[in-house]
Amino acid sequence: MPTPIVPCLWFADRAEEAMEFYCSVFPNSRIVSIERYPDESLNEHFAGMSGKVITGVFELDGNRFICLDGGPAFTFNEAISLTVECADQAEIDRYWQALSAVPESEQCGWLKDRFGISWQIVPDNLGELMTGDAQVRALMGMKKIVIAELVDAG
């Protein structure tokens, strides 16, 4: 059954590298297809893009994404993030280690990867862990979420 909403990620020129990286991080992931820019002489927008990804389709743990190399006109920012709900601390630690590349962007389970995409790496029961003000204060002081510290705060 097709996914009704598929995010599209615009990279300046590293779409294929990003697909390969993300597929190595997430289980049950694969690159579905890569279409490359046609001959540069066909359109002024294709200048300098020969061999780059015009449409890449990949799946991360069963979730479909589209990406492209579109040049430097647009960049990622924190207004959009991808959330990974983790079963336990080991899973949080694994994703954090693999994805975090900008330490100054880390806060409350948020991180930024080497491509500039923001991620939220959270326990799948975060709502249950956040039972009061003490947990909120504990969370606000964290970079990577530490489940035991949220439990101990209560």
GROMACS .gro file of N, CA, C and O in nm, residues 5 17 40-41 53 60-61 75 79 90 100 104-105 111 116 123 135 138 147 151-153:
model
   88
    5ILE      N    1   0.172   1.038   0.213
    5ILE     CA    2   0.254   1.159   0.222
    5ILE      C    3   0.399   1.115   0.224
    5ILE      O    4   0.440   1.037   0.311
   17GLU      N    5   2.484   1.048  -0.140
   17GLU     CA    6   2.560   1.022  -0.017
   17GLU      C    7   2.466   1.014   0.104
   17GLU      O    8   2.481   0.926   0.190
   40GLU      N    9   2.315   1.856  -1.964
   40GLU     CA   10   2.308   1.996  -1.922
   40GLU      C   11   2.256   2.089  -2.031
   40GLU      O   12   2.196   2.193  -2.001
   41SER      N   13   2.276   2.054  -2.155
   41SER     CA   14   2.235   2.143  -2.265
   41SER      C   15   2.083   2.147  -2.284
   41SER      O   16   2.033   2.233  -2.356
   53VAL      N   17   2.167   1.370  -0.862
   53VAL     CA   18   2.036   1.307  -0.844
   53VAL      C   19   1.926   1.408  -0.872
   53VAL      O   20   1.914   1.508  -0.802
   60LEU      N   21   1.343   0.432   0.475
   60LEU     CA   22   1.408   0.418   0.603
   60LEU      C   23   1.312   0.346   0.696
   60LEU      O   24   1.206   0.400   0.730
   61ASP      N   25   1.347   0.224   0.730
   61ASP     CA   26   1.263   0.140   0.817
   61ASP      C   27   1.118   0.139   0.768
   61ASP      O   28   1.024   0.151   0.845
   75THR      N   29   1.832   2.551   0.199
   75THR     CA   30   1.903   2.469   0.297
   75THR      C   31   1.806   2.425   0.404
   75THR      O   32   1.699   2.484   0.423
   79ALA      N   33   1.305   2.431   1.138
   79ALA     CA   34   1.159   2.442   1.128
   79ALA      C   35   1.095   2.307   1.096
   79ALA      O   36   0.977   2.286   1.124
   90ALA      N   37   1.927   0.216   2.478
   90ALA     CA   38   2.028   0.166   2.383
   90ALA      C   39   1.997   0.214   2.241
   90ALA      O   40   2.088   0.253   2.167
  100SER      N   41   2.422   1.249   1.521
  100SER     CA   42   2.460   1.381   1.571
  100SER      C   43   2.594   1.426   1.515
  100SER      O   44   2.695   1.356   1.527
  104GLU      N   45   2.655   2.191   1.898
  104GLU     CA   46   2.589   2.313   1.945
  104GLU      C   47   2.440   2.316   1.910
  104GLU      O   48   2.366   2.402   1.960
  105SER      N   49   2.393   2.224   1.829
  105SER     CA   50   2.250   2.218   1.795
  105SER      C   51   2.174   2.118   1.881
  105SER      O   52   2.053   2.104   1.865
  111LEU      N   53   1.885   1.697   1.750
  111LEU     CA   54   2.021   1.702   1.698
  111LEU      C   55   2.016   1.740   1.552
  111LEU      O   56   1.910   1.742   1.490
  116GLY      N   57   2.269   1.861   0.768
  116GLY     CA   58   2.192   1.976   0.813
  116GLY      C   59   2.049   1.946   0.850
  116GLY      O   60   1.972   2.036   0.884
  123PRO      N   61   1.233   0.869   2.339
  123PRO     CA   62   1.174   0.741   2.377
  123PRO      C   63   1.030   0.735   2.327
  123PRO      O   64   0.960   0.837   2.325
  135GLN      N   65   1.014   1.660   3.562
  135GLN     CA   66   1.057   1.595   3.438
  135GLN      C   67   1.081   1.697   3.327
  135GLN      O   68   1.174   1.683   3.249
  138ALA      N   69   1.409   1.853   3.398
  138ALA     CA   70   1.517   1.759   3.365
  138ALA      C   71   1.538   1.752   3.214
  138ALA      O   72   1.652   1.757   3.166
  147ILE      N   73   1.669   0.837   2.963
  147ILE     CA   74   1.544   0.791   3.024
  147ILE      C   75   1.554   0.781   3.175
  147ILE      O   76   1.464   0.825   3.247
  151VAL      N   77   1.310   0.943   3.474
  151VAL     CA   78   1.244   0.860   3.576
  151VAL      C   79   1.286   0.908   3.715
  151VAL      O   80   1.201   0.926   3.805
  152ASP      N   81   1.415   0.930   3.734
  152ASP     CA   82   1.467   0.972   3.864
  152ASP      C   83   1.418   1.111   3.905
  152ASP      O   84   1.408   1.142   4.023
  153ALA      N   85   1.386   1.196   3.806
  153ALA     CA   86   1.338   1.332   3.835
  153ALA      C   87   1.203   1.330   3.906
  153ALA      O   88   1.167   1.426   3.974
   0.00000   0.00000   0.00000
